[in-house]
Amino acid sequence: MADTTAIRAFIKTNNIPAQKDSYGIFYQIIEPGSGSVTYQGSTRITANYDGRLLNGALFDSTKGTPVPFTLGQVIAGWQIGIQKIQKGGQIRLIIPSYYAYGTTSPSSLIPANAILDFTITLTDVQ
């Protein structure tokens, strides 16, 4: 897939020690966090995050103010990736477009077919 090729080139160029999971999402666990939550669609998470395109352009950020989400209501890449860490954990997710917004452009800052690069810190999990 074109996304996988682009992500592999990106992580190699930037020396990111990311690994690919069975879904095709690349991730780097920066801090695993602690706890034993079994995530479900109804799980409430609170997170600080920065979202960037592969060119480095910041398209979204909580700017240090954690935001609450219901896991089942976020993009598939988050639903899959968040489960790799626990409360207090930090992860970098490089999400292929088909687990982000696919062929749609959700805003002027995110083009269609965009690969998304998130750094996420879970401040709370309920």
mmCIF file of C-alpha atoms in Angstrom:
data_model
loop_
_atom_site.group_PDB
_atom_site.id
_atom_site.type_symbol
_atom_site.label_atom_id
_atom_site.label_comp_id
_atom_site.label_asym_id
_atom_site.label_seq_id
_atom_site.Cartn_x
_atom_site.Cartn_y
_atom_site.Cartn_z
ATOM 1 C CA MET A 1 0.000 0.000 0.000
ATOM 2 C CA ALA A 2 1.126 3.520 -0.738
ATOM 3 C CA ASP A 3 0.498 4.615 2.868
ATOM 4 C CA THR A 4 2.775 1.909 4.281
ATOM 5 C CA THR A 5 5.538 2.835 1.844
ATOM 6 C CA ALA A 6 5.218 6.522 2.756
ATOM 7 C CA ILE A 7 5.209 5.779 6.499
ATOM 8 C CA ARG A 8 8.246 3.498 6.243
ATOM 9 C CA ALA A 9 10.160 6.248 4.404
ATOM 10 C CA PHE A 10 9.041 8.828 7.007
ATOM 11 C CA ILE A 11 10.131 6.794 10.036
ATOM 12 C CA LYS A 12 13.442 5.900 8.389
ATOM 13 C CA THR A 13 14.201 9.511 7.414
ATOM 14 C CA ASN A 14 13.310 10.753 10.910
ATOM 15 C CA ASN A 15 14.885 7.857 12.850
ATOM 16 C CA ILE A 16 11.629 7.044 14.622
ATOM 17 C CA PRO A 17 11.832 3.653 16.387
ATOM 18 C CA ALA A 18 8.282 2.732 15.399
ATOM 19 C CA GLN A 19 6.914 -0.723 14.819
ATOM 20 C CA LYS A 20 3.989 -1.820 12.692
ATOM 21 C CA ASP A 21 1.059 -3.637 14.255
ATOM 22 C CA SER A 22 -1.164 -6.236 12.608
ATOM 23 C CA TYR A 23 -3.543 -3.498 11.437
ATOM 24 C CA GLY A 24 -0.822 -1.559 9.617
ATOM 25 C CA ILE A 25 -0.593 1.252 12.172
ATOM 26 C CA PHE A 26 2.925 2.281 13.078
ATOM 27 C CA TYR A 27 3.515 3.140 16.714
ATOM 28 C CA GLN A 28 6.169 4.019 19.249
ATOM 29 C CA ILE A 29 5.363 3.515 22.924
ATOM 30 C CA ILE A 30 7.170 6.378 24.644
ATOM 31 C CA GLU A 31 5.776 5.576 28.102
ATOM 32 C CA PRO A 32 3.509 2.538 28.680
ATOM 33 C CA GLY A 33 1.607 4.026 31.621
ATOM 34 C CA SER A 34 0.146 1.887 34.356
ATOM 35 C CA GLY A 35 -3.119 0.106 34.914
ATOM 36 C CA SER A 36 -5.016 -2.798 33.444
ATOM 37 C CA VAL A 37 -7.945 -1.220 31.631
ATOM 38 C CA THR A 38 -9.568 -3.396 29.012
ATOM 39 C CA TYR A 39 -10.680 -0.876 26.440
ATOM 40 C CA GLN A 40 -14.168 -0.849 24.945
ATOM 41 C CA GLY A 41 -16.009 1.550 22.674
ATOM 42 C CA SER A 42 -17.578 3.154 25.749
ATOM 43 C CA THR A 43 -14.251 3.709 27.546
ATOM 44 C CA ARG A 44 -13.737 7.376 28.436
ATOM 45 C CA ILE A 45 -10.224 8.632 27.827
ATOM 46 C CA THR A 46 -8.728 12.026 28.524
ATOM 47 C CA ALA A 47 -5.732 12.933 26.439
ATOM 48 C CA ASN A 48 -3.219 15.598 25.544
ATOM 49 C CA TYR A 49 -2.174 15.324 21.928
ATOM 50 C CA ASP A 50 -0.595 16.928 18.909
ATOM 51 C CA GLY A 51 -1.685 15.857 15.451
ATOM 52 C CA ARG A 52 0.572 16.476 12.466
ATOM 53 C CA LEU A 53 0.747 15.635 8.810
ATOM 54 C CA LEU A 54 3.873 13.862 7.574
ATOM 55 C CA ASN A 55 5.213 17.207 6.340
ATOM 56 C CA GLY A 56 5.241 18.368 9.975
ATOM 57 C CA ALA A 57 2.239 20.695 9.688
ATOM 58 C CA LEU A 58 0.319 20.801 12.978
ATOM 59 C CA PHE A 59 -3.418 20.372 12.295
ATOM 60 C CA ASP A 60 -4.689 19.882 15.845
ATOM 61 C CA SER A 61 -3.403 20.187 19.404
ATOM 62 C CA THR A 62 -4.825 20.231 22.910
ATOM 63 C CA LYS A 63 -2.017 22.688 23.786
ATOM 64 C CA GLY A 64 -1.507 21.071 27.188
ATOM 65 C CA THR A 65 -5.170 21.057 28.170
ATOM 66 C CA PRO A 66 -6.381 17.428 28.228
ATOM 67 C CA VAL A 67 -9.582 16.733 26.310
ATOM 68 C CA PRO A 68 -12.054 13.919 27.119
ATOM 69 C CA PHE A 69 -13.220 11.454 24.453
ATOM 70 C CA THR A 70 -15.288 8.311 24.239
ATOM 71 C CA LEU A 71 -13.022 5.787 22.536
ATOM 72 C CA GLY A 72 -15.726 4.564 20.157
ATOM 73 C CA GLN A 73 -16.209 8.082 18.776
ATOM 74 C CA VAL A 74 -12.640 8.769 17.605
ATOM 75 C CA ILE A 75 -10.921 7.698 14.386
ATOM 76 C CA ALA A 76 -10.167 3.988 14.018
ATOM 77 C CA GLY A 77 -6.424 4.582 14.295
ATOM 78 C CA TRP A 78 -6.933 5.971 17.805
ATOM 79 C CA GLN A 79 -9.358 3.194 18.756
ATOM 80 C CA ILE A 80 -6.708 0.625 17.845
ATOM 81 C CA GLY A 81 -3.604 2.497 18.993
ATOM 82 C CA ILE A 82 -4.764 3.857 22.353
ATOM 83 C CA GLN A 83 -5.202 0.278 23.580
ATOM 84 C CA LYS A 84 -1.413 -0.201 23.502
ATOM 85 C CA ILE A 85 -0.939 2.060 26.557
ATOM 86 C CA GLN A 86 -2.565 2.739 29.914
ATOM 87 C CA LYS A 87 -3.239 5.841 32.051
ATOM 88 C CA GLY A 88 -0.163 8.068 32.174
ATOM 89 C CA GLY A 89 1.160 6.494 28.996
ATOM 90 C CA GLN A 90 2.414 8.269 25.918
ATOM 91 C CA ILE A 91 2.383 6.901 22.384
ATOM 92 C CA ARG A 92 3.195 8.121 18.921
ATOM 93 C CA LEU A 93 0.779 6.799 16.311
ATOM 94 C CA ILE A 94 1.444 7.142 12.607
ATOM 95 C CA ILE A 95 -1.907 6.285 11.150
ATOM 96 C CA PRO A 96 -2.523 5.265 7.534
ATOM 97 C CA SER A 97 -5.269 7.301 5.847
ATOM 98 C CA TYR A 98 -7.685 4.354 5.828
ATOM 99 C CA TYR A 99 -7.682 4.374 9.672
ATOM 100 C CA ALA A 100 -7.951 8.175 9.775
ATOM 101 C CA TYR A 101 -10.346 10.063 7.475
ATOM 102 C CA GLY A 102 -9.774 8.080 4.284
ATOM 103 C CA THR A 103 -10.773 9.800 1.084
ATOM 104 C CA THR A 104 -12.615 12.594 2.881
ATOM 105 C CA SER A 105 -11.117 15.877 4.033
ATOM 106 C CA PRO A 106 -12.525 16.652 7.513
ATOM 107 C CA SER A 107 -11.109 20.195 7.510
ATOM 108 C CA SER A 108 -9.030 22.577 5.447
ATOM 109 C CA LEU A 109 -6.001 21.477 7.506
ATOM 110 C CA ILE A 110 -6.309 17.762 6.711
ATOM 111 C CA PRO A 111 -6.330 16.786 3.038
ATOM 112 C CA ALA A 112 -8.073 13.673 1.754
ATOM 113 C CA ASN A 113 -5.971 10.495 2.002
ATOM 114 C CA ALA A 114 -3.768 12.074 4.693
ATOM 115 C CA ILE A 115 -1.498 9.946 6.865
ATOM 116 C CA LEU A 116 -1.696 11.335 10.410
ATOM 117 C CA ASP A 117 1.098 11.515 12.993
ATOM 118 C CA PHE A 118 -0.151 11.831 16.582
ATOM 119 C CA THR A 119 1.717 12.062 19.846
ATOM 120 C CA ILE A 120 -0.809 11.224 22.570
ATOM 121 C CA THR A 121 -0.535 11.261 26.362
ATOM 122 C CA LEU A 122 -3.359 9.572 28.264
ATOM 123 C CA THR A 123 -4.038 11.620 31.375
ATOM 124 C CA ASP A 124 -7.056 9.576 32.452
ATOM 125 C CA VAL A 125 -8.879 6.384 31.495
ATOM 126 C CA GLN A 126 -12.301 5.462 32.879
#
